[in-house]
Coordinates of C-alpha atoms in Angstrom, one line a residue:
Chain A
M1 CA 6.7 -122.3 75.6
T2 CA 10.4 -123.0 76.5
L3 CA 10.9 -125.5 73.7
A4 CA 13.6 -123.5 71.9
S5 CA 14.9 -121.5 74.9
S6 CA 18.3 -123.1 75.3
P7 CA 19.9 -123.9 72.0
V8 CA 23.3 -124.5 73.6
S9 CA 22.3 -126.4 76.7
G10 CA 23.8 -129.7 75.5
K11 CA 27.0 -128.2 74.3
P12 CA 29.7 -128.9 76.9
A13 CA 29.1 -132.6 77.1
A14 CA 28.7 -132.8 73.3
T15 CA 31.9 -131.0 72.6
S16 CA 34.0 -133.2 74.8
H17 CA 32.3 -136.2 73.2
W18 CA 33.4 -134.8 69.8
H19 CA 37.0 -134.2 71.0
R20 CA 37.2 -137.8 72.3
R21 CA 36.2 -138.9 68.9
M22 CA 38.7 -136.7 67.1
V23 CA 41.6 -138.1 69.0
S24 CA 40.5 -141.7 68.5
G25 CA 42.2 -141.9 65.2
P26 CA 41.7 -141.8 61.4
G27 CA 39.6 -145.0 61.5
R28 CA 36.8 -142.9 62.8
L29 CA 36.9 -140.4 59.9
F30 CA 34.3 -142.3 57.9
E31 CA 31.5 -141.2 60.2
P32 CA 32.0 -137.4 60.1
L33 CA 32.2 -137.6 56.4
L34 CA 28.9 -139.5 56.3
I35 CA 27.3 -136.9 58.5
L36 CA 28.5 -134.0 56.4
A37 CA 27.4 -135.8 53.2
G38 CA 24.0 -136.3 54.8
L39 CA 23.8 -132.6 55.9
L40 CA 24.8 -131.5 52.4
A41 CA 22.2 -133.7 50.8
I42 CA 19.5 -132.3 53.1
L43 CA 20.5 -128.7 52.6
F44 CA 20.6 -129.2 48.8
A45 CA 17.2 -130.9 48.7
L46 CA 15.6 -128.2 50.8
V47 CA 17.1 -125.1 49.3
Y48 CA 18.0 -125.9 45.7
P49 CA 14.4 -125.6 44.3
M50 CA 14.0 -122.1 45.7
V51 CA 17.5 -121.0 44.7
F52 CA 16.7 -122.3 41.2
I53 CA 13.5 -120.3 41.0
L54 CA 15.3 -117.2 42.4
V55 CA 18.1 -117.4 39.9
G56 CA 15.8 -118.3 37.0
S57 CA 13.6 -115.3 37.7
F58 CA 16.5 -113.1 36.7
K59 CA 17.3 -114.8 33.5
A60 CA 15.7 -114.3 30.1
Q61 CA 12.9 -116.8 29.5
G62 CA 13.7 -118.3 32.9
G63 CA 17.0 -119.5 31.5
L64 CA 16.2 -123.1 32.2
L65 CA 19.2 -124.6 30.5
A66 CA 21.5 -121.9 31.6
S67 CA 22.1 -120.8 28.0
A68 CA 21.2 -117.3 28.8
T69 CA 23.2 -116.2 31.8
A70 CA 22.8 -112.4 31.7
F71 CA 21.0 -110.8 34.7
T72 CA 17.8 -109.2 33.7
W73 CA 14.7 -107.6 35.3
A74 CA 12.7 -108.5 32.2
N75 CA 10.6 -111.2 33.8
Y76 CA 9.5 -108.9 36.6
I77 CA 8.8 -106.1 34.2
T78 CA 6.7 -108.4 32.0
L79 CA 4.9 -109.7 35.1
F80 CA 3.9 -106.4 36.5
S81 CA 3.0 -104.8 33.1
G82 CA 0.7 -107.8 32.7
G83 CA -1.3 -106.6 35.7
F84 CA 0.2 -109.0 38.4
G85 CA 0.5 -106.0 40.8
R86 CA -3.3 -106.3 41.2
F87 CA -3.0 -109.7 42.9
L88 CA -0.2 -108.4 45.1
V89 CA -2.3 -105.5 46.3
N90 CA -5.4 -107.7 46.8
S91 CA -3.4 -110.2 48.9
L92 CA -1.9 -107.4 50.9
V93 CA -5.2 -105.7 51.6
I94 CA -7.1 -108.9 52.5
C95 CA -4.3 -110.5 54.6
V96 CA -3.3 -107.4 56.5
A97 CA -6.9 -106.6 57.4
A98 CA -7.7 -110.2 58.3
T99 CA -4.6 -110.5 60.4
A100 CA -5.4 -107.3 62.3
L101 CA -9.0 -108.2 62.8
S102 CA -8.2 -111.8 64.0
T103 CA -5.4 -110.6 66.3
L104 CA -7.7 -107.9 67.9
V105 CA -10.5 -110.3 68.4
S106 CA -8.2 -113.1 69.6
V107 CA -6.3 -111.0 72.1
N108 CA -9.6 -110.1 73.7
A109 CA -10.8 -113.7 73.8
A110 CA -7.5 -115.1 75.0
Y111 CA -7.4 -112.5 77.8
V112 CA -10.7 -113.7 79.1
F113 CA -9.7 -117.4 78.8
S114 CA -6.5 -116.8 80.7
R115 CA -7.8 -114.5 83.5
F116 CA -11.4 -115.5 84.3
R117 CA -13.3 -118.5 85.5
F118 CA -16.8 -118.9 84.1
R119 CA -19.2 -121.7 83.4
G120 CA -18.5 -123.7 80.3
K121 CA -15.1 -122.2 79.8
G122 CA -13.3 -125.5 79.1
L123 CA -16.0 -126.5 76.6
I124 CA -15.9 -123.2 74.8
F125 CA -12.1 -123.2 74.7
G126 CA -12.1 -126.8 73.5
S127 CA -14.6 -125.9 70.8
V128 CA -12.5 -123.0 69.6
L129 CA -9.4 -125.3 69.4
F130 CA -11.5 -127.9 67.5
G131 CA -11.7 -125.3 64.7
Q132 CA -8.0 -126.1 64.0
M133 CA -8.9 -129.6 62.9
F134 CA -11.9 -128.7 60.9
P135 CA -11.9 -129.6 57.2
W136 CA -12.1 -126.2 55.5
I137 CA -13.3 -127.9 52.3
V138 CA -16.5 -128.7 54.1
L139 CA -17.1 -125.0 54.8
V140 CA -16.5 -124.0 51.2
N141 CA -19.8 -125.3 50.0
P142 CA -22.2 -123.7 52.5
L143 CA -20.1 -120.5 52.8
F144 CA -20.3 -120.2 49.0
I145 CA -24.1 -120.2 49.3
L146 CA -24.0 -117.8 52.2
L147 CA -21.6 -115.4 50.5
T148 CA -23.5 -115.5 47.3
Q149 CA -26.8 -114.8 49.0
A150 CA -25.3 -111.9 50.9
G151 CA -23.5 -110.5 47.8
F152 CA -20.1 -111.0 49.3
T153 CA -18.4 -113.2 46.7
N154 CA -15.8 -111.4 44.8
S155 CA -15.4 -108.9 47.6
Y156 CA -12.7 -107.9 50.0
T157 CA -15.1 -108.0 53.0
G158 CA -16.1 -111.6 52.4
M159 CA -12.6 -112.8 52.2
I160 CA -11.4 -110.8 55.1
F161 CA -14.0 -112.3 57.4
C162 CA -13.3 -115.8 56.0
Y163 CA -9.6 -115.5 56.7
T164 CA -10.3 -114.0 60.1
A165 CA -12.4 -117.0 60.9
I166 CA -9.8 -119.5 59.9
S167 CA -7.1 -117.7 61.9
I168 CA -9.0 -117.3 65.2
P169 CA -8.7 -120.9 66.5
F170 CA -4.9 -121.1 66.6
S171 CA -4.5 -117.4 67.4
V172 CA -6.6 -117.8 70.5
Y173 CA -4.6 -120.9 71.4
M174 CA -1.2 -119.4 71.0
L175 CA -2.1 -116.1 72.7
T176 CA -3.7 -117.8 75.7
G177 CA -0.4 -119.7 76.0
Y178 CA 1.6 -116.5 75.8
L179 CA -0.7 -114.8 78.3
A180 CA 0.0 -117.5 80.8
T181 CA 3.6 -116.1 81.0
V182 CA 2.4 -112.6 81.8
P183 CA 2.1 -112.3 85.6
R184 CA -1.4 -111.7 86.9
E185 CA 0.1 -109.3 89.6
L186 CA 0.6 -106.8 86.8
D187 CA -3.2 -106.8 86.1
E188 CA -4.0 -106.6 89.8
A189 CA -1.7 -103.7 90.5
A190 CA -3.2 -101.7 87.7
L191 CA -6.7 -102.5 88.8
I192 CA -5.9 -101.3 92.3
D193 CA -4.4 -98.1 90.8
G194 CA -7.9 -97.5 89.4
A195 CA -7.5 -98.7 85.8
S196 CA -10.5 -100.2 84.1
R197 CA -10.4 -103.8 82.8
Y198 CA -10.2 -102.5 79.2
Q199 CA -7.3 -100.2 80.1
V200 CA -5.5 -103.2 81.7
V201 CA -5.8 -105.2 78.6
W202 CA -4.7 -102.6 76.1
R203 CA -2.4 -100.3 78.1
I204 CA -0.8 -102.8 80.5
V205 CA -0.9 -106.3 79.1
F206 CA -0.8 -105.5 75.4
P207 CA 2.7 -104.0 75.4
V208 CA 4.1 -106.9 77.6
L209 CA 2.5 -109.4 75.3
M210 CA 3.9 -107.8 72.2
P211 CA 6.4 -110.6 71.3
G212 CA 3.6 -113.2 71.5
I213 CA 1.3 -111.0 69.5
V214 CA 3.9 -110.5 66.8
S215 CA 4.5 -114.3 66.4
T216 CA 0.8 -115.0 66.4
A217 CA 0.0 -112.3 63.8
T218 CA 2.9 -113.5 61.6
Y219 CA 1.5 -117.0 61.6
A220 CA -2.0 -115.7 60.8
F221 CA -0.7 -113.6 58.0
M222 CA 1.2 -116.6 56.6
L223 CA -2.0 -118.6 56.7
C224 CA -4.0 -116.0 54.7
W225 CA -1.1 -115.3 52.3
T226 CA -0.8 -118.9 51.2
E227 CA -4.5 -119.8 51.3
Y228 CA -5.8 -121.2 48.0
L229 CA -9.1 -123.0 48.5
F230 CA -11.4 -120.2 49.7
A231 CA -9.8 -117.8 47.2
L232 CA -10.4 -120.2 44.4
A233 CA -14.0 -120.7 45.3
F234 CA -15.1 -117.2 46.3
L235 CA -13.0 -115.0 44.0
T236 CA -13.8 -115.5 40.4
K237 CA -13.0 -112.0 39.1
P238 CA -9.3 -111.1 38.4
A239 CA -9.8 -107.7 40.0
V240 CA -10.1 -109.2 43.4
Q241 CA -8.1 -112.4 43.2
T242 CA -5.1 -113.0 45.5
L243 CA -1.5 -114.0 44.7
P244 CA -1.8 -117.8 44.9
I245 CA -4.7 -117.8 42.4
G246 CA -2.9 -115.3 40.1
L247 CA 0.3 -117.3 40.3
Y248 CA -1.3 -120.6 39.5
Q249 CA -3.2 -119.2 36.6
L250 CA 0.0 -117.9 35.1
F251 CA 1.4 -121.4 35.5
G252 CA -1.7 -123.3 34.4
D253 CA -1.6 -121.8 30.8
D254 CA -0.6 -124.4 28.2
R255 CA 2.4 -122.4 27.3
A256 CA 3.5 -121.0 30.6
D257 CA 6.1 -118.2 30.5
W258 CA 8.5 -119.7 32.8
G259 CA 10.4 -116.5 33.5
A260 CA 7.2 -114.8 34.6
V261 CA 6.1 -117.8 36.7
M262 CA 9.5 -117.8 38.5
A263 CA 9.3 -114.1 39.1
A264 CA 5.8 -114.4 40.4
S265 CA 6.9 -117.3 42.7
V266 CA 9.6 -115.2 44.1
I267 CA 7.3 -112.3 44.8
T268 CA 4.8 -114.7 46.5
T269 CA 7.5 -116.3 48.7
I270 CA 9.7 -113.3 49.7
P271 CA 7.2 -111.8 52.3
T272 CA 6.7 -115.0 54.1
L273 CA 10.4 -115.8 54.1
L274 CA 11.3 -112.3 55.4
L275 CA 8.6 -112.6 58.1
F276 CA 9.6 -116.1 59.1
L277 CA 13.4 -115.7 59.4
P278 CA 13.5 -113.6 62.6
L279 CA 10.7 -115.5 64.2
Q280 CA 11.5 -119.2 63.4
A281 CA 12.6 -120.3 66.8
R282 CA 9.7 -118.7 68.6
L283 CA 7.2 -120.0 66.0
S284 CA 8.2 -123.6 66.1
A285 CA 8.1 -123.4 69.9
G286 CA 4.7 -121.6 70.0
L287 CA 3.0 -124.1 67.7
T288 CA 3.7 -127.1 69.9
A289 CA 3.4 -125.1 73.1
G290 CA 2.2 -126.8 76.2
A291 CA 2.6 -130.2 74.9
V292 CA 6.3 -130.7 75.5
K293 CA 6.8 -129.7 79.1
Chain B
M1 CA -19.6 -110.0 89.6
R2 CA -22.0 -108.2 87.2
G3 CA -19.2 -106.0 85.7
D4 CA -17.1 -109.1 85.1
R5 CA -19.9 -110.9 83.2
L6 CA -20.4 -107.9 80.9
F7 CA -16.7 -107.7 80.4
I8 CA -16.4 -111.4 79.5
T9 CA -19.3 -111.1 77.1
V10 CA -17.9 -108.1 75.3
M11 CA -14.4 -109.6 75.0
L12 CA -15.4 -113.1 74.0
G13 CA -18.4 -112.2 71.9
P14 CA -16.8 -111.1 68.6
A15 CA -14.6 -114.2 68.4
L16 CA -17.5 -116.5 69.1
I17 CA -19.9 -114.7 66.8
I18 CA -17.3 -115.0 63.9
L19 CA -16.7 -118.7 64.7
A20 CA -20.4 -119.4 64.9
L21 CA -21.0 -117.7 61.6
F22 CA -18.1 -119.3 59.7
Y23 CA -18.0 -122.8 61.3
L24 CA -21.2 -123.6 63.1
W25 CA -23.8 -122.1 60.8
P26 CA -22.1 -123.5 57.6
M27 CA -22.0 -126.9 59.2
V28 CA -25.7 -126.9 60.0
E29 CA -26.5 -125.6 56.5
N30 CA -24.2 -128.3 55.1
L31 CA -26.1 -131.0 57.0
R32 CA -29.4 -129.6 55.6
V33 CA -28.1 -129.4 52.0
S34 CA -26.7 -133.0 52.3
F35 CA -30.3 -134.3 52.4
T36 CA -31.3 -132.4 49.2
D37 CA -30.5 -132.6 45.5
L38 CA -29.4 -128.9 45.4
T39 CA -27.2 -128.0 42.4
L40 CA -25.2 -124.9 41.7
L41 CA -27.5 -124.1 38.8
R42 CA -30.6 -124.2 41.0
L43 CA -29.0 -122.3 43.9
R44 CA -31.8 -119.7 44.0
V45 CA -34.7 -122.1 43.6
G46 CA -33.3 -124.5 46.2
G47 CA -33.1 -128.3 46.2
Q48 CA -35.7 -131.1 46.8
W49 CA -35.5 -133.1 50.0
I50 CA -34.2 -136.6 49.1
G51 CA -33.5 -138.0 52.5
L52 CA -30.4 -140.2 52.8
A53 CA -30.0 -140.8 49.0
N54 CA -26.8 -138.8 48.7
Y55 CA -25.2 -140.8 51.6
E56 CA -26.4 -144.0 50.1
E57 CA -24.9 -143.1 46.7
F58 CA -21.6 -142.2 48.3
L59 CA -21.3 -145.2 50.5
T60 CA -22.3 -147.7 47.8
S61 CA -20.2 -146.1 45.0
P62 CA -17.5 -148.4 43.7
E63 CA -15.1 -145.4 43.8
T64 CA -15.4 -144.9 47.6
G65 CA -13.1 -147.7 48.6
R66 CA -10.2 -146.3 46.7
L67 CA -11.1 -142.8 47.8
M68 CA -10.8 -143.8 51.4
M69 CA -7.6 -145.8 50.8
N70 CA -6.1 -142.7 49.1
T71 CA -7.1 -140.3 51.8
F72 CA -6.3 -142.5 54.8
I73 CA -3.2 -144.4 53.7
W74 CA -1.5 -142.5 51.0
L75 CA -2.2 -138.8 51.7
T76 CA -2.3 -139.1 55.5
A77 CA -0.6 -142.2 57.0
I78 CA 2.3 -142.6 54.7
S79 CA 3.0 -138.9 54.2
V80 CA 2.9 -138.2 58.0
A81 CA 5.1 -141.2 58.7
V82 CA 7.7 -140.1 56.1
R83 CA 7.6 -136.6 57.5
L84 CA 8.2 -137.6 61.1
L85 CA 11.0 -140.0 60.2
L86 CA 12.7 -137.5 57.9
G87 CA 12.2 -134.7 60.3
L88 CA 13.8 -136.7 63.0
A89 CA 16.7 -137.6 60.8
I90 CA 17.3 -134.0 59.9
A91 CA 17.1 -132.9 63.5
L92 CA 19.6 -135.6 64.6
I93 CA 22.1 -134.7 61.9
V94 CA 21.9 -131.0 62.6
N95 CA 22.3 -131.7 66.3
T96 CA 25.4 -133.8 65.9
P97 CA 28.5 -132.4 67.7
L98 CA 30.3 -132.3 64.4
V99 CA 27.8 -130.0 62.8
R100 CA 27.7 -127.7 65.8
H101 CA 31.5 -127.8 66.1
L102 CA 31.8 -126.6 62.5
K103 CA 29.2 -123.9 63.3
L104 CA 26.9 -125.2 60.5
A105 CA 23.8 -125.4 62.7
T106 CA 22.7 -121.8 62.0
I107 CA 23.1 -122.3 58.3
A108 CA 21.1 -125.5 58.5
R109 CA 18.3 -123.9 60.4
I110 CA 17.9 -121.1 57.9
A111 CA 18.0 -123.7 55.1
I112 CA 15.3 -125.7 56.8
L113 CA 13.3 -122.6 57.0
V114 CA 13.2 -122.1 53.2
P115 CA 10.6 -124.8 52.3
W116 CA 8.5 -123.9 55.3
A117 CA 8.2 -120.3 54.1
T118 CA 7.4 -121.4 50.6
P119 CA 3.7 -121.1 49.9
P120 CA 2.2 -124.5 48.9
V121 CA 1.2 -123.1 45.5
V122 CA 4.9 -122.2 44.8
A123 CA 6.1 -125.5 46.1
I124 CA 3.8 -127.4 43.8
I125 CA 4.8 -125.3 40.8
I126 CA 8.5 -125.9 41.5
W127 CA 8.0 -129.6 42.0
R128 CA 5.9 -130.0 38.9
W129 CA 8.8 -128.5 37.0
L130 CA 11.3 -130.8 38.7
L131 CA 9.2 -133.9 38.0
E132 CA 8.1 -133.0 34.5
A133 CA 8.8 -135.3 31.6
P134 CA 10.8 -135.4 29.4
D135 CA 13.1 -132.5 30.4
G136 CA 12.4 -131.8 34.1
A137 CA 15.4 -131.6 36.4
L138 CA 14.9 -135.0 37.9
N139 CA 14.5 -136.8 34.6
T140 CA 17.6 -135.0 33.2
V141 CA 19.7 -136.1 36.1
L142 CA 18.4 -139.7 36.1
V143 CA 18.8 -140.1 32.4
T144 CA 22.3 -138.5 32.4
L145 CA 23.4 -140.8 35.2
G146 CA 22.0 -143.8 33.3
I147 CA 19.7 -144.8 36.1
I148 CA 16.7 -144.8 33.8
D149 CA 16.6 -145.1 30.0
T150 CA 13.5 -143.1 29.2
P151 CA 12.1 -140.1 31.1
I152 CA 9.3 -140.9 33.6
A153 CA 6.2 -138.7 33.7
F154 CA 6.2 -138.8 37.5
L155 CA 2.9 -137.1 38.0
S156 CA 0.9 -139.1 35.4
D157 CA 2.5 -142.6 35.9
L158 CA 0.4 -144.7 38.2
R159 CA 3.5 -146.2 39.9
T160 CA 5.1 -142.8 40.7
V161 CA 2.2 -140.4 41.2
W162 CA 1.6 -141.0 44.9
P163 CA 5.3 -141.0 45.9
S164 CA 5.6 -137.7 43.9
V165 CA 2.7 -136.1 45.7
I166 CA 4.1 -137.2 49.0
A167 CA 7.5 -135.8 48.1
I168 CA 5.9 -132.4 47.5
V169 CA 3.9 -132.5 50.8
V170 CA 6.9 -133.7 52.8
W171 CA 9.3 -131.1 51.3
N172 CA 6.9 -128.3 52.2
T173 CA 6.0 -129.5 55.7
V174 CA 9.1 -131.3 57.0
P175 CA 10.7 -128.1 58.3
L176 CA 8.2 -127.6 61.1
I177 CA 8.8 -131.1 62.3
A178 CA 12.6 -130.9 62.0
L179 CA 12.8 -127.5 63.8
S180 CA 10.5 -128.6 66.6
L181 CA 12.4 -131.9 67.1
L182 CA 15.7 -130.0 66.9
A183 CA 14.5 -127.7 69.7
S184 CA 13.5 -130.7 71.8
L185 CA 16.8 -132.5 71.1
Q186 CA 18.7 -129.5 72.4
A187 CA 16.6 -129.5 75.6
V188 CA 17.7 -133.1 76.5
P189 CA 19.7 -132.7 79.7
A190 CA 23.4 -133.4 78.9
D191 CA 24.0 -135.2 82.3
L192 CA 21.6 -138.0 81.2
Y193 CA 24.0 -138.9 78.5
E194 CA 27.0 -138.5 80.8
A195 CA 25.5 -140.9 83.3
A196 CA 24.7 -143.4 80.6
E197 CA 28.3 -143.1 79.2
L198 CA 29.7 -143.8 82.7
D199 CA 27.5 -146.9 82.7
G200 CA 29.0 -147.9 79.4
A201 CA 25.8 -147.5 77.4
S202 CA 26.3 -147.9 73.6
R203 CA 25.2 -145.2 71.3
S204 CA 22.1 -147.0 70.1
A205 CA 21.2 -147.7 73.7
K206 CA 21.5 -144.0 74.5
F207 CA 19.3 -143.2 71.4
W208 CA 16.6 -145.7 72.3
H209 CA 16.5 -145.1 76.0
I210 CA 17.2 -141.4 76.4
T211 CA 16.8 -139.5 73.2
L212 CA 13.7 -141.2 71.8
P213 CA 11.6 -141.2 75.0
F214 CA 12.5 -137.6 75.5
L215 CA 11.3 -136.7 72.0
K216 CA 8.2 -138.8 72.2
P217 CA 5.7 -136.1 73.5
T218 CA 6.8 -133.7 70.8
M219 CA 6.5 -136.4 68.1
V220 CA 3.1 -137.4 69.2
V221 CA 1.8 -133.8 69.1
L222 CA 3.5 -133.1 65.7
G223 CA 2.2 -136.4 64.4
L224 CA -1.4 -135.9 65.4
T225 CA -1.4 -132.3 64.3
S226 CA 0.0 -133.4 60.9
V227 CA -2.7 -136.1 60.6
F228 CA -5.6 -133.7 60.8
W229 CA -3.9 -131.0 58.9
T230 CA -3.0 -133.4 56.0
F231 CA -6.3 -135.3 56.1
N232 CA -8.1 -132.1 55.5
N233 CA -5.8 -130.7 52.9
F234 CA -7.1 -130.0 49.4
V235 CA -4.4 -128.0 47.7
Y236 CA -1.5 -130.5 47.2
V237 CA -3.5 -133.2 45.4
W238 CA -5.6 -130.7 43.5
L239 CA -2.8 -128.6 42.2
A240 CA -0.2 -131.4 41.7
T241 CA -2.4 -133.9 39.9
G242 CA -5.9 -132.6 39.7
A243 CA -6.9 -135.8 41.4
G244 CA -5.6 -137.7 38.3
P245 CA -4.5 -139.4 36.3
G246 CA -8.2 -140.0 35.8
T247 CA -9.4 -140.2 39.4
F248 CA -6.4 -142.2 40.6
T249 CA -5.2 -139.8 43.3
N250 CA -8.7 -138.5 44.3
V251 CA -9.1 -137.9 48.0
L252 CA -12.1 -136.9 50.1
A253 CA -11.3 -133.2 49.9
T254 CA -10.8 -133.1 46.1
E255 CA -13.9 -135.3 45.7
I256 CA -16.0 -132.7 47.6
Y257 CA -14.7 -130.0 45.4
I258 CA -15.2 -131.9 42.1
R259 CA -18.7 -132.9 43.0
S260 CA -19.7 -129.5 44.2
F261 CA -18.0 -127.1 41.8
V262 CA -17.2 -129.3 38.7
D263 CA -20.3 -131.5 38.7
F264 CA -22.3 -128.7 40.4
R265 CA -23.9 -131.2 42.8
L266 CA -23.8 -129.2 46.0
G267 CA -26.1 -131.7 47.8
Y268 CA -23.9 -134.7 47.1
G269 CA -20.7 -132.7 47.9
A270 CA -22.3 -131.7 51.2
A271 CA -23.0 -135.3 52.1
I272 CA -19.4 -136.2 51.6
G273 CA -18.4 -133.2 53.7
I274 CA -20.6 -134.5 56.5
V275 CA -18.9 -137.9 56.3
M276 CA -15.5 -136.1 56.4
A277 CA -16.5 -134.0 59.3
L278 CA -17.7 -137.1 61.2
I279 CA -14.4 -138.8 60.6
M280 CA -12.6 -135.7 62.0
A281 CA -14.9 -135.5 65.0
V282 CA -14.0 -139.1 65.9
F283 CA -10.3 -138.2 65.4
G284 CA -10.8 -135.1 67.5
Y285 CA -12.4 -137.1 70.3
F286 CA -9.3 -139.3 70.6
Y287 CA -7.0 -136.3 70.1
F288 CA -8.6 -134.4 73.0
R289 CA -8.6 -137.6 75.1
M290 CA -5.0 -138.3 74.5
I291 CA -3.3 -134.9 74.7
G292 CA -5.9 -132.2 74.1
R293 CA -7.1 -132.0 77.6
R294 CA -3.6 -131.8 79.0
Q295 CA -2.8 -129.1 76.4
I296 CA -5.9 -127.1 77.4
E297 CA -5.2 -127.4 81.1
E298 CA -1.6 -126.2 80.7
V299 CA -2.6 -123.3 78.6
L300 CA -5.6 -122.2 80.7

């Protein structure tokens, strides 16, 4: 869990190292230039495509060849007057509900895993984790049959439960990891004071665990927000389809309106980018938690 | 204690019920369907029991060899290897004293984040435009610089289609690797390097004997996680090439989708799904033996 805890720990030695190199003369100048060129190339390759889309979305017709440079909201207006807002609403409803449900269920399960001993615990926990490496494509076929028979294709409810199910394995894993950092004495003190087990979880542990819950929920939300396969198979009516499906349909037309595609791409990406930015250090640490100590 | 047992059941129950309903039950159902000739059009009537015929057909099909080759080598092995190497290179560059001295590391971290936050569908759309012939960005640059004479249709040319798909996967997924390795790099104790310097160790010696061993556990976890994540992935190949040109880039995941929802042969698709799940089970066995158990013990 401490993977990203000390971003400056190597600094003193490294800085003196750098100073020594600085004073060792102009013959060494080649290397810094090489490093900077490499860095620049990396940053360009990573960021340029998205910047291109962002800028293009504000130009008439996408402005691919930079002929039209004037700033315009036209693409966004076209997009939303064409009913794209529907996809955005669908994605929001399904993903927020699935994230909430999966977090609620996972906090409970993780608490039990971290605080109790019981028979078969290792096996159950291992099985839950195995869900992470399960090929979802294998589930699509039978789930399609199940959802059809139960009348849950083209419904919010069906999708919410699907997304809850695919979020649970890593949510339980991450939350159990975070719970290990919450001292048990906290629970015990509250129990002695007469609180019930349920009160301990939701009144005492929950607030302390909040940072971990936020990271986990963010990741679960991301997973649902970008999911394509289940949405493709289970949502065939535009009225319930999610953003990735709506976006790709826009693109898949023979004569794609590039301006609209770019605007739609921006709308699809902004929420995840905004959610990810403040959390990135903790997320990259949480995902490889436990393995790196 | 009786109260504890009730509490455990109530708290664990919902998660286990959902997992059983959405993983275990579909898996059992998939196994059953894989022995039938069920089709999408006869979903309500049900399929006839045909024993192992679906498995036999799949395993003896002349296409299967290339399907496996595509899934194991191109989609999984090569793309994971490229990802790890590139992620390591990015982390090393961002972690150089020079970059930190110029206070560029924060900018770099945010930049690295951008592809990570980009949903795969968006990444694929962007890259399809970049790679498009004749007037995609890459072709325009290459032709202008005189590197190639005629534009290349990267996603439909047999020589370039796999490297192109891998480029898309890597662009979208390298950030997680780079950021994790960067965090590990910054956790290497500085006195290790100081001691090595006093002993007159060369830079490459320091890299091979200090940096790399220190990063190894993280790289193993990231590598294995990437393997099962990529092996199972459907969306990149499907949206970038539609398994084409022809069936040239078909992988197990897209084959299941095509058989089940394009050809409507749910039984045959289910059989391939079982094969795929078996492969993952074998992989999972080794994964848990290598690091999984340690991970579980440390978390629990």
